[in-house]
Amino acid sequence: MIISRNLDYFEMLLDKRRNQNGIINADASDIEKIKNAFEKAHDIRKFEIGLYWQRSAYLWGFISVLAAACAYCFVASLDKDITNSSKMMYVAAIILISILGYILCNLWQKIMYASKYWQENWEFHIDMLEPYVSGNLHKIHFMKMSYRIPQRYSIHDIILSIIHRFYAIWYITSIASLLIFFNQAHQFIDFDDKFYDFNFFGISLLIGSYAIFELILLSLHRRKHKRRTPIDNIPSSELKVTLDKINCSKL
């Protein structure tokens, strides 16, 4: 079999060099290596997809617990029978929980990026190997001609959108709780006055801030969707094949 495409990749994979004609002559053992590599790339890709959802579910469980604790403290702080010091303790707890939730969302986002990187890494392997094993099956996609814009939504982008919403919720909650905490300490606004209401003030601040965030996120999503093309071509200048070097020799 003659290999004339992606020569840098196959030189690393097969540990062979191209000849003077700029091609690689693959023998029977090389073809077997390509088939084995293709199968392993598929298996590891499926394994990475499984890990992607497991890691996401793991962090989702932590954030759900924090959200329940935050809701409990918020409801408890609305009780008019508790003392001012107890109310401040509940608000302080909300601040700490919100900061911890924000940190977990940051870790969640980085883990998703890392998982997506390794999934795409093995997908690149499949794209390189499949022309010599199963044809271009992995690259072929069907699209209805009635669609003006291809309906190729990304699960990864949807997960990131959910993470960004949690980002906003934790951030807004922490800021609102800080304002309420300092107000309780210095009494800038007297919530005992009939003109002001603690419940209405806190809930309105959270809902209003989140509504603004959703409008901004929706606008950005529409712009990104309009710019999306049916086929995303990655130029060779932006994709580099590397080979990790492992030195097992003793010093």
CSV table of N, CA and C in Angstrom, one decimal, residues 128-222:
chain,number,residue,atom,x,y,z
A,128,MET,N,-7.1,10.5,10.3
A,128,MET,CA,-5.9,10.2,9.6
A,128,MET,C,-5.9,8.7,9.1
A,129,LEU,N,-6.4,7.8,10.0
A,129,LEU,CA,-6.2,6.4,9.7
A,129,LEU,C,-7.3,5.8,8.8
A,130,GLU,N,-8.6,6.3,8.9
A,130,GLU,CA,-9.7,5.7,8.3
A,130,GLU,C,-9.6,5.6,6.8
A,131,PRO,N,-9.0,6.5,6.0
A,131,PRO,CA,-9.0,6.3,4.6
A,131,PRO,C,-8.3,5.0,4.2
A,132,TYR,N,-7.4,4.5,5.0
A,132,TYR,CA,-6.7,3.2,4.7
A,132,TYR,C,-7.4,2.0,5.3
A,133,VAL,N,-8.5,2.2,6.1
A,133,VAL,CA,-9.2,1.1,6.7
A,133,VAL,C,-10.6,1.0,6.3
A,134,SER,N,-11.4,2.1,6.5
A,134,SER,CA,-12.8,2.0,6.3
A,134,SER,C,-13.3,3.1,5.3
A,135,GLY,N,-12.4,3.8,4.7
A,135,GLY,CA,-12.8,4.9,3.9
A,135,GLY,C,-13.1,6.1,4.7
A,136,ASN,N,-13.7,7.1,4.1
A,136,ASN,CA,-14.0,8.4,4.8
A,136,ASN,C,-15.3,8.4,5.5
A,137,LEU,N,-15.7,7.3,6.2
A,137,LEU,CA,-16.9,7.1,6.9
A,137,LEU,C,-17.1,8.2,8.0
A,138,HIS,N,-16.1,8.5,8.7
A,138,HIS,CA,-16.2,9.4,9.9
A,138,HIS,C,-16.3,10.8,9.4
A,139,LYS,N,-16.0,11.1,8.2
A,139,LYS,CA,-16.0,12.5,7.7
A,139,LYS,C,-17.3,12.8,7.0
A,140,ILE,N,-18.1,11.8,6.6
A,140,ILE,CA,-19.3,12.1,5.8
A,140,ILE,C,-20.5,12.4,6.7
A,141,HIS,N,-21.1,13.5,6.4
A,141,HIS,CA,-22.3,13.9,7.2
A,141,HIS,C,-23.5,14.2,6.2
A,142,PHE,N,-24.7,14.0,6.7
A,142,PHE,CA,-25.9,14.3,5.9
A,142,PHE,C,-26.6,15.5,6.4
A,143,MET,N,-27.1,16.3,5.5
A,143,MET,CA,-27.8,17.5,5.9
A,143,MET,C,-29.0,17.7,5.0
A,144,LYS,N,-30.1,18.1,5.5
A,144,LYS,CA,-31.3,18.3,4.7
A,144,LYS,C,-31.1,19.6,4.0
A,145,MET,N,-31.5,19.6,2.7
A,145,MET,CA,-31.3,20.8,1.8
A,145,MET,C,-32.3,21.9,2.2
A,146,SER,N,-33.3,21.6,3.0
A,146,SER,CA,-34.2,22.7,3.5
A,146,SER,C,-33.6,23.5,4.6
A,147,TYR,N,-32.6,23.0,5.2
A,147,TYR,CA,-31.9,23.8,6.2
A,147,TYR,C,-31.1,24.9,5.6
A,148,ARG,N,-31.4,26.2,6.0
A,148,ARG,CA,-30.5,27.2,5.5
A,148,ARG,C,-29.2,27.2,6.2
A,149,ILE,N,-29.3,26.9,7.5
A,149,ILE,CA,-28.1,26.8,8.4
A,149,ILE,C,-28.0,25.4,8.9
A,150,PRO,N,-26.9,24.7,8.7
A,150,PRO,CA,-26.8,23.3,9.2
A,150,PRO,C,-27.1,23.2,10.7
A,151,GLN,N,-27.9,22.2,11.1
A,151,GLN,CA,-28.3,22.0,12.5
A,151,GLN,C,-27.3,21.1,13.1
A,152,ARG,N,-26.1,21.6,13.2
A,152,ARG,CA,-25.0,20.8,13.8
A,152,ARG,C,-24.6,21.3,15.2
A,153,TYR,N,-25.5,21.2,16.1
A,153,TYR,CA,-25.2,21.7,17.5
A,153,TYR,C,-24.2,20.9,18.2
A,154,SER,N,-23.4,21.5,19.0
A,154,SER,CA,-22.3,20.8,19.7
A,154,SER,C,-22.8,20.6,21.1
A,155,ILE,N,-22.7,19.3,21.6
A,155,ILE,CA,-23.0,19.0,23.0
A,155,ILE,C,-22.0,19.6,23.9
A,156,HIS,N,-20.8,19.8,23.5
A,156,HIS,CA,-19.8,20.4,24.3
A,156,HIS,C,-20.1,21.9,24.5
A,157,ASP,N,-20.6,22.6,23.5
A,157,ASP,CA,-21.0,24.0,23.6
A,157,ASP,C,-22.2,24.1,24.5
A,158,ILE,N,-23.1,23.1,24.5
A,158,ILE,CA,-24.3,23.2,25.3
A,158,ILE,C,-23.9,23.0,26.8
A,159,ILE,N,-23.0,22.1,27.1
A,159,ILE,CA,-22.5,21.9,28.4
A,159,ILE,C,-21.8,23.2,28.9
A,160,LEU,N,-21.0,23.8,28.1
A,160,LEU,CA,-20.3,25.0,28.4
A,160,LEU,C,-21.3,26.2,28.7
A,161,SER,N,-22.4,26.2,27.9
A,161,SER,CA,-23.5,27.2,28.2
A,161,SER,C,-24.1,27.0,29.5
A,162,ILE,N,-24.3,25.7,29.9
A,162,ILE,CA,-24.9,25.4,31.3
A,162,ILE,C,-23.9,25.9,32.3
A,163,ILE,N,-22.6,25.6,32.1
A,163,ILE,CA,-21.6,26.0,33.1
A,163,ILE,C,-21.5,27.6,33.2
A,164,HIS,N,-21.6,28.3,32.1
A,164,HIS,CA,-21.6,29.7,32.1
A,164,HIS,C,-22.8,30.3,32.9
A,165,ARG,N,-23.9,29.6,32.8
A,165,ARG,CA,-25.1,30.0,33.5
A,165,ARG,C,-24.9,29.8,35.0
A,166,PHE,N,-24.3,28.7,35.4
A,166,PHE,CA,-24.0,28.5,36.8
A,166,PHE,C,-23.0,29.5,37.3
A,167,TYR,N,-22.0,29.9,36.4
A,167,TYR,CA,-21.1,30.9,36.7
A,167,TYR,C,-21.8,32.2,37.1
A,168,ALA,N,-22.8,32.6,36.3
A,168,ALA,CA,-23.5,33.8,36.5
A,168,ALA,C,-24.3,33.8,37.8
A,169,ILE,N,-25.0,32.6,38.0
A,169,ILE,CA,-25.8,32.5,39.2
A,169,ILE,C,-25.0,32.6,40.5
A,170,TRP,N,-23.8,31.9,40.5
A,170,TRP,CA,-23.0,32.0,41.7
A,170,TRP,C,-22.4,33.4,41.9
A,171,TYR,N,-22.0,34.0,40.8
A,171,TYR,CA,-21.4,35.3,40.8
A,171,TYR,C,-22.4,36.4,41.3
A,172,ILE,N,-23.6,36.3,40.7
A,172,ILE,CA,-24.7,37.3,41.1
A,172,ILE,C,-25.1,37.0,42.6
A,173,THR,N,-25.2,35.7,43.0
A,173,THR,CA,-25.6,35.4,44.3
A,173,THR,C,-24.5,35.9,45.3
A,174,SER,N,-23.3,35.8,45.0
A,174,SER,CA,-22.2,36.2,45.9
A,174,SER,C,-22.2,37.7,46.0
A,175,ILE,N,-22.4,38.5,44.9
A,175,ILE,CA,-22.4,39.9,45.0
A,175,ILE,C,-23.6,40.4,45.7
A,176,ALA,N,-24.8,39.9,45.4
A,176,ALA,CA,-26.0,40.3,46.1
A,176,ALA,C,-25.9,40.0,47.6
A,177,SER,N,-25.3,38.8,48.0
A,177,SER,CA,-25.2,38.5,49.4
A,177,SER,C,-24.2,39.4,50.1
A,178,LEU,N,-23.1,39.8,49.4
A,178,LEU,CA,-22.2,40.8,50.0
A,178,LEU,C,-22.8,42.1,50.2
A,179,LEU,N,-23.6,42.6,49.3
A,179,LEU,CA,-24.3,43.9,49.5
A,179,LEU,C,-25.3,43.8,50.7
A,180,ILE,N,-26.0,42.7,50.8
A,180,ILE,CA,-27.0,42.5,51.9
A,180,ILE,C,-26.2,42.4,53.2
A,181,PHE,N,-25.1,41.7,53.2
A,181,PHE,CA,-24.3,41.5,54.4
A,181,PHE,C,-23.8,42.9,54.9
A,182,PHE,N,-23.2,43.7,54.0
A,182,PHE,CA,-22.7,45.0,54.4
A,182,PHE,C,-23.8,45.9,54.8
A,183,ASN,N,-24.9,45.8,54.2
A,183,ASN,CA,-26.1,46.6,54.6
A,183,ASN,C,-26.6,46.2,56.0
A,184,GLN,N,-26.6,44.9,56.3
A,184,GLN,CA,-27.0,44.5,57.6
A,184,GLN,C,-26.0,45.0,58.7
A,185,ALA,N,-24.7,45.1,58.3
A,185,ALA,CA,-23.7,45.5,59.2
A,185,ALA,C,-23.8,47.0,59.5
A,186,HIS,N,-24.0,47.8,58.4
A,186,HIS,CA,-24.0,49.3,58.5
A,186,HIS,C,-25.3,50.0,58.3
A,187,GLN,N,-26.4,49.2,58.0
A,187,GLN,CA,-27.7,49.7,57.9
A,187,GLN,C,-27.8,50.9,56.9
A,188,PHE,N,-27.3,50.7,55.7
A,188,PHE,CA,-27.4,51.7,54.6
A,188,PHE,C,-28.9,51.8,54.2
A,189,ILE,N,-29.5,50.7,54.2
A,189,ILE,CA,-31.0,50.6,53.9
A,189,ILE,C,-31.7,49.9,55.0
A,190,ASP,N,-32.7,50.6,55.5
A,190,ASP,CA,-33.5,50.0,56.6
A,190,ASP,C,-34.6,49.1,56.1
A,191,PHE,N,-34.4,47.8,56.2
A,191,PHE,CA,-35.4,46.9,55.6
A,191,PHE,C,-36.6,46.8,56.5
A,192,ASP,N,-36.5,47.4,57.7
A,192,ASP,CA,-37.7,47.4,58.6
A,192,ASP,C,-38.7,48.5,58.2
A,193,ASP,N,-38.2,49.4,57.3
A,193,ASP,CA,-39.1,50.4,56.8
A,193,ASP,C,-40.0,49.8,55.8
A,194,LYS,N,-41.3,50.2,55.8
A,194,LYS,CA,-42.3,49.6,54.9
A,194,LYS,C,-42.0,49.9,53.4
A,195,PHE,N,-41.2,51.0,53.2
A,195,PHE,CA,-40.9,51.3,51.8
A,195,PHE,C,-40.0,50.2,51.2
A,196,TYR,N,-39.1,49.6,52.0
A,196,TYR,CA,-38.2,48.6,51.6
A,196,TYR,C,-38.6,47.2,52.1
A,197,ASP,N,-38.4,46.2,51.4
A,197,ASP,CA,-38.7,44.9,51.8
A,197,ASP,C,-37.5,44.0,51.5
A,198,PHE,N,-37.0,43.3,52.5
A,198,PHE,CA,-35.8,42.5,52.3
A,198,PHE,C,-36.0,41.4,51.3
A,199,ASN,N,-37.1,40.7,51.3
A,199,ASN,CA,-37.4,39.6,50.4
A,199,ASN,C,-37.5,40.2,48.9
A,200,PHE,N,-38.2,41.3,48.8
A,200,PHE,CA,-38.3,41.8,47.4
A,200,PHE,C,-37.0,42.4,46.9
A,201,PHE,N,-36.2,43.0,47.7
A,201,PHE,CA,-34.9,43.5,47.3
A,201,PHE,C,-34.0,42.4,46.8
A,202,GLY,N,-33.8,41.4,47.6
A,202,GLY,CA,-32.9,40.3,47.3
A,202,GLY,C,-33.3,39.5,46.1
A,203,ILE,N,-34.6,39.2,46.0
A,203,ILE,CA,-35.0,38.4,44.8
A,203,ILE,C,-35.0,39.2,43.6
A,204,SER,N,-35.4,40.5,43.6
A,204,SER,CA,-35.4,41.3,42.4
A,204,SER,C,-34.0,41.5,41.9
A,205,LEU,N,-33.0,41.7,42.8
A,205,LEU,CA,-31.6,41.9,42.4
A,205,LEU,C,-31.1,40.6,41.7
A,206,LEU,N,-31.4,39.4,42.2
A,206,LEU,CA,-31.0,38.2,41.6
A,206,LEU,C,-31.6,38.0,40.2
A,207,ILE,N,-32.9,38.1,40.2
A,207,ILE,CA,-33.7,37.9,38.9
A,207,ILE,C,-33.3,38.9,37.8
A,208,GLY,N,-33.2,40.2,38.2
A,208,GLY,CA,-32.9,41.2,37.2
A,208,GLY,C,-31.5,41.0,36.7
A,209,SER,N,-30.5,40.7,37.5
A,209,SER,CA,-29.1,40.5,37.0
A,209,SER,C,-29.0,39.3,36.1
A,210,TYR,N,-29.7,38.2,36.5
A,210,TYR,CA,-29.6,37.0,35.7
A,210,TYR,C,-30.3,37.2,34.4
A,211,ALA,N,-31.4,38.0,34.3
A,211,ALA,CA,-32.1,38.2,33.1
A,211,ALA,C,-31.2,39.0,32.1
A,212,ILE,N,-30.5,39.9,32.6
A,212,ILE,CA,-29.5,40.7,31.7
A,212,ILE,C,-28.5,39.7,31.2
A,213,PHE,N,-28.0,38.9,32.1
A,213,PHE,CA,-26.9,37.9,31.6
A,213,PHE,C,-27.5,37.0,30.5
A,214,GLU,N,-28.7,36.5,30.7
A,214,GLU,CA,-29.3,35.6,29.7
A,214,GLU,C,-29.5,36.3,28.3
A,215,LEU,N,-29.8,37.6,28.3
A,215,LEU,CA,-30.0,38.4,27.1
A,215,LEU,C,-28.6,38.5,26.4
A,216,ILE,N,-27.6,38.8,27.1
A,216,ILE,CA,-26.2,38.9,26.6
A,216,ILE,C,-25.8,37.5,26.0
A,217,LEU,N,-26.0,36.4,26.7
A,217,LEU,CA,-25.6,35.1,26.3
A,217,LEU,C,-26.4,34.7,25.0
A,218,LEU,N,-27.7,35.0,25.0
A,218,LEU,CA,-28.5,34.7,23.8
A,218,LEU,C,-28.0,35.4,22.6
A,219,SER,N,-27.6,36.7,22.7
A,219,SER,CA,-27.1,37.5,21.6
A,219,SER,C,-25.8,36.9,21.1
A,220,LEU,N,-24.9,36.5,22.0
A,220,LEU,CA,-23.6,36.0,21.6
A,220,LEU,C,-23.8,34.6,20.9
A,221,HIS,N,-24.8,33.8,21.3
A,221,HIS,CA,-25.1,32.5,20.7
A,221,HIS,C,-25.6,32.7,19.3
A,222,ARG,N,-26.5,33.6,19.1
A,222,ARG,CA,-27.0,33.8,17.8
A,222,ARG,C,-25.9,34.3,16.8
